[in-house]
Coordinates of C-alpha atoms in Angstrom, one line a residue:
X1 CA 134.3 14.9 29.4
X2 CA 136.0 13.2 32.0
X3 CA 132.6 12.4 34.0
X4 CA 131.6 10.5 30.5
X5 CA 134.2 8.6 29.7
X6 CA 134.6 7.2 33.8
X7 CA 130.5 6.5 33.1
X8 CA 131.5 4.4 30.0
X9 CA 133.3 1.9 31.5
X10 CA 130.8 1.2 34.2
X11 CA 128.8 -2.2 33.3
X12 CA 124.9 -2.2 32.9
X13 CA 122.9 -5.0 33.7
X14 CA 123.1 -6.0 29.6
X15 CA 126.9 -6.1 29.7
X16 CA 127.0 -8.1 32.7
X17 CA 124.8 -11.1 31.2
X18 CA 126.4 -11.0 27.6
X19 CA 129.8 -11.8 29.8
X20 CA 129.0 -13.9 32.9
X21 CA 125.3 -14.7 32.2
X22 CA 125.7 -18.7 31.7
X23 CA 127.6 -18.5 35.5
X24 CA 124.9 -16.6 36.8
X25 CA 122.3 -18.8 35.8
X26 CA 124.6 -21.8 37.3
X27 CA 124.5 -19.6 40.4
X28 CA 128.5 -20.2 40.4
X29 CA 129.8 -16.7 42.5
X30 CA 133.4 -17.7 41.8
X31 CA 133.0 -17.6 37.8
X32 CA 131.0 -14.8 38.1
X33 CA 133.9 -12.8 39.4
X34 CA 136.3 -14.5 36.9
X35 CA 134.2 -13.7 33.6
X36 CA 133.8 -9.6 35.1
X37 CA 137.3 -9.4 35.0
X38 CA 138.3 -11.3 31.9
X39 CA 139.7 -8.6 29.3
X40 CA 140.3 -6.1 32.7
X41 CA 143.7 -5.1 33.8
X42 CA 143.2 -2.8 37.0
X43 CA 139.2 -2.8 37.4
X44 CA 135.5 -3.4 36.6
X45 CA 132.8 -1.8 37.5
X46 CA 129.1 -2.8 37.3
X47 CA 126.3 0.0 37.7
X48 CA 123.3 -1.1 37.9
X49 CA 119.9 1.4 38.9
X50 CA 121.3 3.6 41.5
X51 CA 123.9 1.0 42.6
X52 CA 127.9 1.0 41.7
X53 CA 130.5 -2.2 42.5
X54 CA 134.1 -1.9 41.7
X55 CA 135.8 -4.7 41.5
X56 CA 139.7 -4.1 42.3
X57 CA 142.0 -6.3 39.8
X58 CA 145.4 -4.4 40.7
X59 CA 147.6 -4.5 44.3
X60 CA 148.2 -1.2 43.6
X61 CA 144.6 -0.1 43.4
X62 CA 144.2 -2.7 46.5
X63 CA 146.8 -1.2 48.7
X64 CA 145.1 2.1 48.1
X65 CA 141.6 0.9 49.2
X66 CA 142.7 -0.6 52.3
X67 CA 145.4 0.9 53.3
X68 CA 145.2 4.6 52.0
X69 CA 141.5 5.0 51.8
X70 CA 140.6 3.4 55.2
X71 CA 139.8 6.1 57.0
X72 CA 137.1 6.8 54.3
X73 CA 135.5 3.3 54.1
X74 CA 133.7 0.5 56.0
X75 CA 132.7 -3.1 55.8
X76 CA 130.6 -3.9 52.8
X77 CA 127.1 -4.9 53.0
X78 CA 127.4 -8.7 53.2
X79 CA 129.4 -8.1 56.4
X80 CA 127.2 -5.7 57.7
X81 CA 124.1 -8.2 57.3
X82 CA 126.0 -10.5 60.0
X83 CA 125.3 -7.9 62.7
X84 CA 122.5 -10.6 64.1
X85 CA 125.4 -13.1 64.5
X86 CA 128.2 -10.9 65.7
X87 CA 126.8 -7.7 66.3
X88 CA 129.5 -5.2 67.4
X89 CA 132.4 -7.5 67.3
X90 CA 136.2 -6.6 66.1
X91 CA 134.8 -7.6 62.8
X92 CA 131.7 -5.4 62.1
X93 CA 132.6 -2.6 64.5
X94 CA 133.8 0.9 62.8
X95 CA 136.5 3.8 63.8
X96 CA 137.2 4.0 67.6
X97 CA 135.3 1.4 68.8
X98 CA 137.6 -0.8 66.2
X99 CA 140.4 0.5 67.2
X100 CA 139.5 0.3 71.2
X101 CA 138.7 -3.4 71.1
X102 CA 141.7 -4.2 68.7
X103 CA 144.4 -2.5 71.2
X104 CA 142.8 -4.3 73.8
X105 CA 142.7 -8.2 72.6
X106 CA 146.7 -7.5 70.9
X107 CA 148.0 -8.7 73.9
X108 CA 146.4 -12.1 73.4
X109 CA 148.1 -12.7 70.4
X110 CA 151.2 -11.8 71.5
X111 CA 154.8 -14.4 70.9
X112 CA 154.7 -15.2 74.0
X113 CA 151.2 -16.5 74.0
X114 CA 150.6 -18.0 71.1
X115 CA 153.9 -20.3 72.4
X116 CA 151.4 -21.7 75.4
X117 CA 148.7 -21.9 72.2
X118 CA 151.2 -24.3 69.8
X119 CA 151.1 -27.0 72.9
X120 CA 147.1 -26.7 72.3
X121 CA 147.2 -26.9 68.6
X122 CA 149.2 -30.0 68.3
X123 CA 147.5 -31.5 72.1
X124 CA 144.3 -31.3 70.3
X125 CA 145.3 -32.2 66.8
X126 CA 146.9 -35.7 68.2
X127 CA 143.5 -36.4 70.7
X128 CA 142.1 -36.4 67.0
X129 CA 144.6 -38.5 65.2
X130 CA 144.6 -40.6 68.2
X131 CA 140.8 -41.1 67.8
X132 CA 141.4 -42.2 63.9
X133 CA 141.6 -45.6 62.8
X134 CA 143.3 -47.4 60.5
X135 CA 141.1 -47.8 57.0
X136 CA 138.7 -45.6 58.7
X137 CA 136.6 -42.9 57.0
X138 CA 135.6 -39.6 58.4
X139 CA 134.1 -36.1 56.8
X140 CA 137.2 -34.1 56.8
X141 CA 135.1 -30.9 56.9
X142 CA 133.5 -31.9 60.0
X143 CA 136.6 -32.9 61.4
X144 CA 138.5 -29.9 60.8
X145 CA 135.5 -27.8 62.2
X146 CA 135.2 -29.9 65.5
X147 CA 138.9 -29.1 66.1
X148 CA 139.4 -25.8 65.3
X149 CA 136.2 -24.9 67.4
X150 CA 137.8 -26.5 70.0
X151 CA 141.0 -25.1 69.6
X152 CA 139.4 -21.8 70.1
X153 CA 137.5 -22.5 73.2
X154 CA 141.0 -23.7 74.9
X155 CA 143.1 -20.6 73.7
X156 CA 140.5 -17.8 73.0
X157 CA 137.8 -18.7 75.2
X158 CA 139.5 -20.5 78.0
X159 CA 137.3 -23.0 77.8
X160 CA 136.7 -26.8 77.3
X161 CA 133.9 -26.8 74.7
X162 CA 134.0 -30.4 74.9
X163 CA 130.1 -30.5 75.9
X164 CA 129.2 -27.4 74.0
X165 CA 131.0 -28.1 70.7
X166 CA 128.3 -30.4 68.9
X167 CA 125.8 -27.8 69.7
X168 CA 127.2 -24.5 68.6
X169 CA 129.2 -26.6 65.8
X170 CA 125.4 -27.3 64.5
X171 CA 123.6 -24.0 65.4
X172 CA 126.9 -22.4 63.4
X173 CA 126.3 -24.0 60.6
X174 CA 122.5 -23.1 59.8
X175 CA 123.6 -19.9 60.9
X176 CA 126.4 -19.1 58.3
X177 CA 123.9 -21.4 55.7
X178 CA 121.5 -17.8 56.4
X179 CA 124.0 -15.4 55.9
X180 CA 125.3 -17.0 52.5
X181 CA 122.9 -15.5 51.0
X182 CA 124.1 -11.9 51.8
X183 CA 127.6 -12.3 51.2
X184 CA 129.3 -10.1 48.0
X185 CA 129.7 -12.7 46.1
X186 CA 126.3 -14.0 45.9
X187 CA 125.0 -10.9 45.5
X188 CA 127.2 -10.1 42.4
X189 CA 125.4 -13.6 41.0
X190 CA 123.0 -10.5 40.3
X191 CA 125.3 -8.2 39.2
X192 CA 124.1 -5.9 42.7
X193 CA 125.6 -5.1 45.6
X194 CA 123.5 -6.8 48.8
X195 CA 121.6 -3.8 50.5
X196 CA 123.4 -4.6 53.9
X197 CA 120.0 -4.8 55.4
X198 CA 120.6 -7.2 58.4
X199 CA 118.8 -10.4 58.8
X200 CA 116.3 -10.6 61.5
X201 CA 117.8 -13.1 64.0
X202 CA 116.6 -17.2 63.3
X203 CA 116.6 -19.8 66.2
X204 CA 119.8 -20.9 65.3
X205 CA 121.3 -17.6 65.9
X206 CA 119.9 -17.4 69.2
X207 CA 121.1 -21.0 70.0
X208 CA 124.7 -19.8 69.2
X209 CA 124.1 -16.6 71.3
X210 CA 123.0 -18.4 74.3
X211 CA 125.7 -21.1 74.1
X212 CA 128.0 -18.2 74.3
X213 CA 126.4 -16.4 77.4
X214 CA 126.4 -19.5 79.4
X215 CA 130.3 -19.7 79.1
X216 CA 131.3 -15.9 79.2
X217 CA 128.7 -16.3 82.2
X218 CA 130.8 -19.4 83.7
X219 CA 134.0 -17.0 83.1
X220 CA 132.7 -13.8 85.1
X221 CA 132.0 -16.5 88.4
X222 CA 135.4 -18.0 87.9
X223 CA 137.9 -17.6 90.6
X224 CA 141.0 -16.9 87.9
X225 CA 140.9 -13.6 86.4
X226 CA 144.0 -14.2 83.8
X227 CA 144.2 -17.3 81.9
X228 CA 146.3 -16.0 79.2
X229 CA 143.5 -15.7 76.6
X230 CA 141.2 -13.4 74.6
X231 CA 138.3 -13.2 76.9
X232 CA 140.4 -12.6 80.5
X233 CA 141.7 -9.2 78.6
X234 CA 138.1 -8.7 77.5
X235 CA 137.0 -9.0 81.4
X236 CA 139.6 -7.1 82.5
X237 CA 138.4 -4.5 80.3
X238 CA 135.1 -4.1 82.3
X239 CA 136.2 -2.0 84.8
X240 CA 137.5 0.7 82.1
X241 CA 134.0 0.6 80.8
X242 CA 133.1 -2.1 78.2
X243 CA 129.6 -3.4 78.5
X244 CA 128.6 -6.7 78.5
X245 CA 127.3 -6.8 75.3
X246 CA 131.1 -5.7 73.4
X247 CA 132.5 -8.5 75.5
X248 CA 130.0 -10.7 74.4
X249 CA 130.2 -9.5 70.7
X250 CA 133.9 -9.5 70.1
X251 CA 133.8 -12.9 72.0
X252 CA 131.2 -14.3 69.1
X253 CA 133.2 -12.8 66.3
X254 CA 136.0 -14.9 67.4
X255 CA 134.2 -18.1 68.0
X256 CA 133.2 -17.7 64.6
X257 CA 136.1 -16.3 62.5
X258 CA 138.6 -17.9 64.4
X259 CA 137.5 -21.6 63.8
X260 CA 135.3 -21.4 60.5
X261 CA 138.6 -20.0 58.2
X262 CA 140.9 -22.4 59.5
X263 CA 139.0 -25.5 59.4
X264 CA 138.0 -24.3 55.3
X265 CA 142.0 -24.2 54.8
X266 CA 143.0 -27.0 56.2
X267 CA 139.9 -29.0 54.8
X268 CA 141.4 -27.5 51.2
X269 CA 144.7 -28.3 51.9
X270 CA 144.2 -32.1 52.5
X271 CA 142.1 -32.0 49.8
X272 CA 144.9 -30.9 47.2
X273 CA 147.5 -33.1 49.1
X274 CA 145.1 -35.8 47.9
X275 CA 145.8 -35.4 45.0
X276 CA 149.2 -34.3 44.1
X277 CA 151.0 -37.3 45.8
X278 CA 154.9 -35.5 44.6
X279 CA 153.9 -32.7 47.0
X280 CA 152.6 -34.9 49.8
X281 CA 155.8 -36.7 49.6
X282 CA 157.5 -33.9 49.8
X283 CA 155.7 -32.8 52.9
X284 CA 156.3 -36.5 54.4
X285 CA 160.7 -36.0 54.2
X286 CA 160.1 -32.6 56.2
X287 CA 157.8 -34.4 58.4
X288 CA 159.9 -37.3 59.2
X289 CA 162.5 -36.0 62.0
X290 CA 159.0 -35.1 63.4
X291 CA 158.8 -38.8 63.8
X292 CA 155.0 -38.6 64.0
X293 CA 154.7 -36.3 67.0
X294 CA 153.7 -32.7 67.1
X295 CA 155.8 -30.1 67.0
X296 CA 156.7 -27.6 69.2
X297 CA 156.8 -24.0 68.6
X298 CA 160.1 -23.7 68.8
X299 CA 160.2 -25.8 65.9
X300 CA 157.6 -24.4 63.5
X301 CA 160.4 -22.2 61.8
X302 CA 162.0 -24.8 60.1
X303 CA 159.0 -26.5 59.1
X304 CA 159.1 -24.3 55.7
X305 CA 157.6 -26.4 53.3
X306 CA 154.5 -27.3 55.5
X307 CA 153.8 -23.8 56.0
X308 CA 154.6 -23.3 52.4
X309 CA 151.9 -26.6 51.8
X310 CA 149.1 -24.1 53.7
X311 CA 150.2 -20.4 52.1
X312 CA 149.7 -22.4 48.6
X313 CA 145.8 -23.9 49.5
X314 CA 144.9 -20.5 50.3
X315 CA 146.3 -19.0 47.6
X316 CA 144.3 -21.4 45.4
X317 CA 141.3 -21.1 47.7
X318 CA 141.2 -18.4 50.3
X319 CA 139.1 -18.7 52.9
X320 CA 138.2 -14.8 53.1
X321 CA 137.6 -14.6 49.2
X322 CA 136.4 -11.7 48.6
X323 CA 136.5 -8.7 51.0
X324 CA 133.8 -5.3 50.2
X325 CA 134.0 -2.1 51.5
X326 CA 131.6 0.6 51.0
X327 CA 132.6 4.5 50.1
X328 CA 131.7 7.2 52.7
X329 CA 133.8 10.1 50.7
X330 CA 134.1 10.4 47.2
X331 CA 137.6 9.5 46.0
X332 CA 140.0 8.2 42.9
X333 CA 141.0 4.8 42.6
X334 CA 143.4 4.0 39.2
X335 CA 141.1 7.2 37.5
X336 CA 137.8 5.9 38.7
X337 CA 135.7 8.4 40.3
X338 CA 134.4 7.1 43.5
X339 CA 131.3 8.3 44.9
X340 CA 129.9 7.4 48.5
X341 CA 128.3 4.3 49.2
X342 CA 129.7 3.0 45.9
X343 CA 130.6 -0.9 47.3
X344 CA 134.4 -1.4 46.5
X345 CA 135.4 -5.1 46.4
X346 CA 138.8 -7.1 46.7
X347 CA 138.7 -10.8 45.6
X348 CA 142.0 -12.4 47.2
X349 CA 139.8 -15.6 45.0
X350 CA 140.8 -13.4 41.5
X351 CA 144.4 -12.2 43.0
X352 CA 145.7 -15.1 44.0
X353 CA 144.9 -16.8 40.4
X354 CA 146.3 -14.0 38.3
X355 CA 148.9 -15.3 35.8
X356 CA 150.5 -12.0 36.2
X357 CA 151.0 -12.3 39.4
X358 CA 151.2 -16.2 40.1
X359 CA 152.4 -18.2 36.5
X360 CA 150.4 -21.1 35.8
X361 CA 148.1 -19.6 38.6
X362 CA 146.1 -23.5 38.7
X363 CA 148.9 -25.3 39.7
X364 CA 149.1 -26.9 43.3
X365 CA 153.1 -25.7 43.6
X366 CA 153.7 -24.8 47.6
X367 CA 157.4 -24.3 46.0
X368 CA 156.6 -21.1 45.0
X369 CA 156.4 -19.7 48.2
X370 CA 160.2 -20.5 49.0
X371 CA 162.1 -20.0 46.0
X372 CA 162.6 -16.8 43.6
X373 CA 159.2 -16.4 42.3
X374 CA 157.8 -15.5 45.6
X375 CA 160.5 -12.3 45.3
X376 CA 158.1 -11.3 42.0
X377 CA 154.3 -11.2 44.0
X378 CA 153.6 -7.7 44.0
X379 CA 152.3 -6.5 47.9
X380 CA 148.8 -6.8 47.9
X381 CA 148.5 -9.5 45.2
X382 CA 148.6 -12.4 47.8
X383 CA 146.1 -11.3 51.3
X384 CA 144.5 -14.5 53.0
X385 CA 144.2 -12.3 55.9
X386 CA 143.6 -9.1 54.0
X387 CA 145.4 -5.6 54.3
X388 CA 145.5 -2.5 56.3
X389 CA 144.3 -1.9 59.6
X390 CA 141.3 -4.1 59.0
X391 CA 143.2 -7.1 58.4
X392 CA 142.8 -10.1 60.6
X393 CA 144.3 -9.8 64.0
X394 CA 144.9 -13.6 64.7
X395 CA 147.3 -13.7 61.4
X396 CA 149.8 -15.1 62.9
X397 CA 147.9 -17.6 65.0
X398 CA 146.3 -19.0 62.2
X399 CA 149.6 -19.3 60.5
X400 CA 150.8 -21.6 64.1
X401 CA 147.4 -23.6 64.2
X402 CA 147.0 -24.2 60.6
X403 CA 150.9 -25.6 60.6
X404 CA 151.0 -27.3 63.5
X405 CA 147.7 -29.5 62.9
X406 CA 149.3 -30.5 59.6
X407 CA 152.5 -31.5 60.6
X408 CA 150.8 -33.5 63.3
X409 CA 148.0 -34.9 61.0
X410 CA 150.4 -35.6 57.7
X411 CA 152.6 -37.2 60.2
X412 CA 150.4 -39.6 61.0
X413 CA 147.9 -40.4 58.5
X414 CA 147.4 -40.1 54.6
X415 CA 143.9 -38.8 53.6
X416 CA 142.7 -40.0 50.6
X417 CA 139.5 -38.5 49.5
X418 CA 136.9 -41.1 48.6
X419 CA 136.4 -42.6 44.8
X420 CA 134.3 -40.3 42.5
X421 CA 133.7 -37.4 45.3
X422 CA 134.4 -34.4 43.4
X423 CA 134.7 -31.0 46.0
X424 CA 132.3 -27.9 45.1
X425 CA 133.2 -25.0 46.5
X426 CA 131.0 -23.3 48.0
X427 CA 131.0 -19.6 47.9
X428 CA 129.3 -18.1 51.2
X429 CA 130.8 -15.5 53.8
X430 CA 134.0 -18.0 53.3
X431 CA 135.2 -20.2 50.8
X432 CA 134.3 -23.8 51.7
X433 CA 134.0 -27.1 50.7
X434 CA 130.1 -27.2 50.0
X435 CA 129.6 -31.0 49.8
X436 CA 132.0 -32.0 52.7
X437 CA 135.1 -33.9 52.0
X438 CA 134.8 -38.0 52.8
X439 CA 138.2 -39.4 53.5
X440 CA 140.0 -42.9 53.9
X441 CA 142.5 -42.6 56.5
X442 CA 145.8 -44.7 56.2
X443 CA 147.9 -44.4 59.0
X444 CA 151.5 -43.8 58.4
X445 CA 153.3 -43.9 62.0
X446 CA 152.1 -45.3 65.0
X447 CA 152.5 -43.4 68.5

């Protein structure tokens, strides 16, 4: 009995059009996940041939996937399909190889390093403003990914990417353009799971690969062996026996996840700042004993409402909007019976816009973040970074990066997104603005 009644509330391929066919057919990933769980409280399920998704709507539920169930699961197939791009990075990798690679890189993200990385963030963010003009207009997007590539090179890297930035900016872009088209949410745009069969490799991928052996090669030949970041503890590393090719993965999945997320939520939050003028003002009085400089990291602390300005973009648009993981044991989630290589997914995307979590879930209200309601958010309803041992390691660098560029951007400059340019998001391995984001800059203090 209790076999047919969990195989009832699985979808078939007939349920799933009558309720999200119309997005489907618009090819819109974000309101196909929203129309599954319309009428759901803890989960939906789609079953479709020999395939099962399980789409988690409850922390609780949540918290036991990735926290309690992780020894039992893996990255879902759209991850897995990246392998050409990262191959055995922190980000793909499984078990103790994972683990290995995670212990060792900690210690670059450590207090007392991402201090020296602050300088960076707002060095680099003022080069940019410093490049701005007056009445000038730029593609935000593009902006925000030349920076935070950058940014990455100098802290992570330990390199100027000044020469190589264009290039692997580029070949990074066609490259994530392929791998779209595995990630869980498109695949759900036909109610199945992607088959996690990896892409063969495309010239762009190769580009970005090579660009990437030419500095790691630059790094083994230079005469310092420590220069505080990601890659000298990946060296190091060497001599207790990792290969070339782990440093040269994990060193890829950071080029690419730590840049690519944070140029999304900053492109997002300028975006909304745009156009909720009361919160950019708000933003501005915080700003203003900043003078127009950048702050240091001793001062990020108080800068509460700018932080609060970036937790409240990516609630409304997470960069990492949907996270899969795929059953190796059979297990119970919430009374669902769980069979292996079932694909489990978490949408942060449907989370984060829950009215039972987040009241009047559309509403741009970085407030929220700082006064009572925050006390309400169940754990596990708001994850930008995800949960469990898999979440993201460079957390709170992100948080530093993201809140320093702001403070030093807002500071300066109101960005006011062009006349009749509408932003459609995009819904590939990250959440992004799919048509760019042409701004008007109008500088607000001169330095």
């Amino acid at each position: 009995m209790r076999r047919r009644t969990e195989a009832n509330r699985w979808l078939g391929r007939r349920r799933v059009l009558l309720k999200v066919g119309r997005a489907v057919r618009r090819r819109d990933a974000g309101a196909v996940l929203a129309g599954l769980a319309r009428g759901q409280e803890r989960a939906v399920g789609v079953h479709l041939g020999d395939r099962r998704l399980l789409v988690l709507l409850d922390p609780v539920l949540v918290g036991e996937l990735l926290q309690g169930h992780a020894s039992v699961s893996i990255k879902g197939p759209a991850v897995q399909r990246t392998r050409p791009l990262l191959g055995e990075g922190l980000l793909t990798s499984e078990g103790e190889a994972h683990r290995r690679v995670r212990r060792l890189v900690a210690p670059a993200f450590s207090a007392r390093r991402l201090e020296g990385y602050a300088e960076v963030f707002g060095r680099l963010a003022g080069d940019l403003s410093d490049s701005w003009t007056d009445g000038g207009r730029v593609d935000l997007h593009v902006a925000m990914g030349e920076l935070t590539l950058d940014i990455v090179g100098r802290t992570l890297l330990g390199v100027d990417l000044t020469l190589e930035s264009a290039g692997i900016r580029s070949a990074l872009e066609s490259a994530l353009a392929e791998f779209a088209r595995g990630a869980e949410g498109m695949s759900l745009l036909s109610g199945v799971p992607a088959s996690g069969e990896a892409l063969v490799p495309s010239e762009a991928v190769a580009a970005v690969h090579a660009a990437l052996d030419r500095i790691l090669d630059s790094r083994r030949t230079s005469t310092t062996s420590d220069r505080g970041d990601v890659v000298s503890a990946l060296l190091a590393a060497q001599a207790d026996g990792l290969t070339d090719q782990e440093v040269h993965d994990n060193a890829m999945t950071l080029v690419m996840a730590g840049h690519e997320t944070t140029a999304n939520a900053l492109t997002w939050t300028f975006s909304l700042l745009s156009a909720h003028p009361k919160v950019e003002r708000t933003l501005h009085a915080e700003l203003a004993g900043l003078q127009g400089r950048a702050p240091r990291w001793d001062e990020l602390p108080g800068l509460t409402y700018t932080r609060a300005v970036v937790a409240e973009s990516m609630r409304l648009f997470p960069p990492a909007w949907v996270l899969g993981r795929t059953v190796t044991a059979e297990i119970d989630l919430g009374g669902w019976q769980i069979r292996p290589g079932t694909v489990v997914a978490v949408s942060p995307l449907l989370l984060h816009h829950d009215p039972r979590w987040f009241p009047d879930p559309e509403l741009f209200d970085p407030a929220r973040h700082l006064d009572a309601r925050r006390l309400a958010v169940p754990k596990n309803a708001y994850l930008p970074f995800g949960s469990g041992p898999r979440s993201c390691i460079g957390e709170q660098f992100a948080w530093a990066e993201a809140t320093t560029v702001l403070a030093t951007l807002a500071g300066r400059w109101q960005l006011r997104t062009e006349p009749g340019h509408v932003v459609v998001p995009q819904y590939a391995v990250t959440l992004r603005p799919g048509n760019g984001l042409p701004v008007r800059l109008i500088r607000r203090h001169a330095v």
